[in-house]
């Protein structure tokens, strides 16, 4: 590993998902922020499944969004499609940029195993 971190770390019932972006699984980065958000959540779901944690166990979501005034509605729409019945606490922060100029969102999640 170049950076040396875990994508998902479990500490007892607590589960922490590191900052994740579209393309972090090696797939192409979609152009739209809506599609990047969807792909990022799917990557996170895949990693949560590896430690036997479901999306309905997520309790906190942190989103770092480039050009937040332009992208917040698209991001919110996608987040609601995944979390409409879960309602974790969420924070959306506007940032100047991410590690790749094509990226518009990075997401972290915390969960508690049931």
mmCIF file of C-alpha atoms in Angstrom:
data_model
loop_
_atom_site.group_PDB
_atom_site.id
_atom_site.type_symbol
_atom_site.label_atom_id
_atom_site.label_comp_id
_atom_site.label_asym_id
_atom_site.label_seq_id
_atom_site.Cartn_x
_atom_site.Cartn_y
_atom_site.Cartn_z
ATOM 1 C CA UNK A 1 0.000 0.000 0.000
ATOM 2 C CA UNK A 2 1.242 3.440 -0.912
ATOM 3 C CA UNK A 3 -0.716 5.157 1.862
ATOM 4 C CA UNK A 4 -0.979 2.342 4.418
ATOM 5 C CA UNK A 5 -4.532 2.428 5.750
ATOM 6 C CA UNK A 6 -7.575 0.179 6.015
ATOM 7 C CA UNK A 7 -10.670 0.780 3.890
ATOM 8 C CA UNK A 8 -12.806 -0.704 6.690
ATOM 9 C CA UNK A 9 -11.778 -1.221 10.307
ATOM 10 C CA UNK A 10 -13.778 -2.998 13.010
ATOM 11 C CA UNK A 11 -13.303 -2.281 16.720
ATOM 12 C CA UNK A 12 -15.769 -4.456 18.586
ATOM 13 C CA UNK A 13 -19.241 -3.480 17.411
ATOM 14 C CA UNK A 14 -17.948 -0.238 15.851
ATOM 15 C CA UNK A 15 -17.162 -0.182 12.130
ATOM 16 C CA UNK A 16 -15.313 2.659 10.413
ATOM 17 C CA UNK A 17 -15.127 3.179 6.652
ATOM 18 C CA UNK A 18 -12.245 5.348 5.465
ATOM 19 C CA UNK A 19 -12.761 8.150 2.966
ATOM 20 C CA UNK A 20 -13.897 6.517 -0.258
ATOM 21 C CA UNK A 21 -14.244 7.963 -3.745
ATOM 22 C CA UNK A 22 -15.521 6.815 -7.101
ATOM 23 C CA UNK A 23 -12.822 4.834 -8.867
ATOM 24 C CA UNK A 24 -11.156 3.737 -5.621
ATOM 25 C CA UNK A 25 -11.930 0.151 -6.643
ATOM 26 C CA UNK A 26 -10.145 0.616 -9.969
ATOM 27 C CA UNK A 27 -13.290 1.356 -11.980
ATOM 28 C CA UNK A 28 -13.542 4.457 -14.210
ATOM 29 C CA UNK A 29 -14.631 7.676 -12.501
ATOM 30 C CA UNK A 30 -18.081 8.760 -13.753
ATOM 31 C CA UNK A 31 -18.480 12.350 -14.951
ATOM 32 C CA UNK A 32 -21.523 13.428 -12.946
ATOM 33 C CA UNK A 33 -21.439 13.961 -9.202
ATOM 34 C CA UNK A 34 -24.678 11.990 -8.943
ATOM 35 C CA UNK A 35 -23.066 8.947 -10.585
ATOM 36 C CA UNK A 36 -19.877 9.374 -8.532
ATOM 37 C CA UNK A 37 -21.938 9.411 -5.340
ATOM 38 C CA UNK A 38 -23.785 6.250 -6.378
ATOM 39 C CA UNK A 39 -20.554 4.450 -7.341
ATOM 40 C CA UNK A 40 -18.881 5.500 -4.087
ATOM 41 C CA UNK A 41 -21.751 4.141 -1.997
ATOM 42 C CA UNK A 42 -21.667 0.862 -3.930
ATOM 43 C CA UNK A 43 -17.926 0.557 -3.222
ATOM 44 C CA UNK A 44 -18.631 1.182 0.468
ATOM 45 C CA UNK A 45 -21.435 -1.412 0.483
ATOM 46 C CA UNK A 46 -19.051 -3.974 -1.023
ATOM 47 C CA UNK A 47 -16.525 -3.273 1.723
ATOM 48 C CA UNK A 48 -19.143 -3.325 4.486
ATOM 49 C CA UNK A 49 -20.340 -6.702 3.204
ATOM 50 C CA UNK A 50 -16.791 -8.054 3.589
ATOM 51 C CA UNK A 51 -17.094 -7.488 7.347
ATOM 52 C CA UNK A 52 -20.746 -8.601 7.451
ATOM 53 C CA UNK A 53 -22.220 -5.162 8.042
ATOM 54 C CA UNK A 54 -25.352 -3.922 6.278
ATOM 55 C CA UNK A 55 -26.134 -0.397 5.162
ATOM 56 C CA UNK A 56 -28.927 -0.187 7.736
ATOM 57 C CA UNK A 57 -26.269 -0.414 10.462
ATOM 58 C CA UNK A 58 -24.660 2.872 9.351
ATOM 59 C CA UNK A 59 -25.065 5.588 11.989
ATOM 60 C CA UNK A 60 -22.933 8.436 10.603
ATOM 61 C CA UNK A 61 -22.025 9.643 7.117
ATOM 62 C CA UNK A 62 -19.515 12.379 6.281
ATOM 63 C CA UNK A 63 -19.412 13.776 2.747
ATOM 64 C CA UNK A 64 -16.722 16.040 1.361
ATOM 65 C CA UNK A 65 -18.097 17.718 -1.752
ATOM 66 C CA UNK A 66 -16.307 19.833 -4.353
ATOM 67 C CA UNK A 67 -18.419 22.783 -5.606
ATOM 68 C CA UNK A 68 -21.021 22.089 -2.942
ATOM 69 C CA UNK A 69 -23.416 24.822 -4.129
ATOM 70 C CA UNK A 70 -23.695 23.087 -7.505
ATOM 71 C CA UNK A 71 -23.571 19.459 -6.327
ATOM 72 C CA UNK A 72 -25.396 19.258 -2.996
ATOM 73 C CA UNK A 73 -28.822 18.470 -4.460
ATOM 74 C CA UNK A 74 -27.544 15.616 -6.656
ATOM 75 C CA UNK A 75 -25.585 14.179 -3.733
ATOM 76 C CA UNK A 76 -28.584 14.501 -1.410
ATOM 77 C CA UNK A 77 -30.914 12.795 -3.883
ATOM 78 C CA UNK A 78 -28.600 9.771 -4.158
ATOM 79 C CA UNK A 79 -28.001 9.613 -0.411
ATOM 80 C CA UNK A 80 -31.744 9.651 0.211
ATOM 81 C CA UNK A 81 -32.251 6.763 -2.225
ATOM 82 C CA UNK A 82 -29.913 4.612 -0.092
ATOM 83 C CA UNK A 83 -30.765 5.917 3.373
ATOM 84 C CA UNK A 84 -34.452 6.923 3.247
ATOM 85 C CA UNK A 85 -35.354 4.275 5.842
ATOM 86 C CA UNK A 86 -32.108 4.382 7.843
ATOM 87 C CA UNK A 87 -31.698 8.112 8.534
ATOM 88 C CA UNK A 88 -28.110 8.159 9.894
ATOM 89 C CA UNK A 89 -26.689 11.493 10.973
ATOM 90 C CA UNK A 90 -24.953 13.154 8.035
ATOM 91 C CA UNK A 91 -22.540 15.992 7.493
ATOM 92 C CA UNK A 92 -21.823 17.518 4.086
ATOM 93 C CA UNK A 93 -18.751 19.742 3.883
ATOM 94 C CA UNK A 94 -17.675 21.810 0.901
ATOM 95 C CA UNK A 95 -14.025 21.318 -0.060
ATOM 96 C CA UNK A 96 -11.749 23.016 -2.588
ATOM 97 C CA UNK A 97 -10.683 19.759 -4.204
ATOM 98 C CA UNK A 98 -9.885 16.078 -3.842
ATOM 99 C CA UNK A 99 -6.883 13.926 -4.804
ATOM 100 C CA UNK A 100 -8.008 13.727 -8.463
ATOM 101 C CA UNK A 101 -9.483 16.763 -10.220
ATOM 102 C CA UNK A 102 -12.214 14.548 -11.748
ATOM 103 C CA UNK A 103 -13.579 13.692 -8.297
ATOM 104 C CA UNK A 104 -16.437 15.642 -6.745
ATOM 105 C CA UNK A 105 -17.151 13.612 -3.585
ATOM 106 C CA UNK A 106 -15.451 11.571 -0.871
ATOM 107 C CA UNK A 107 -17.538 9.695 1.688
ATOM 108 C CA UNK A 108 -16.756 8.258 5.146
ATOM 109 C CA UNK A 109 -19.191 6.119 7.121
ATOM 110 C CA UNK A 110 -19.403 4.737 10.660
ATOM 111 C CA UNK A 111 -21.608 1.818 11.642
ATOM 112 C CA UNK A 112 -22.550 -0.145 14.736
ATOM 113 C CA UNK A 113 -23.061 -3.892 14.302
ATOM 114 C CA UNK A 114 -26.454 -5.114 15.432
#
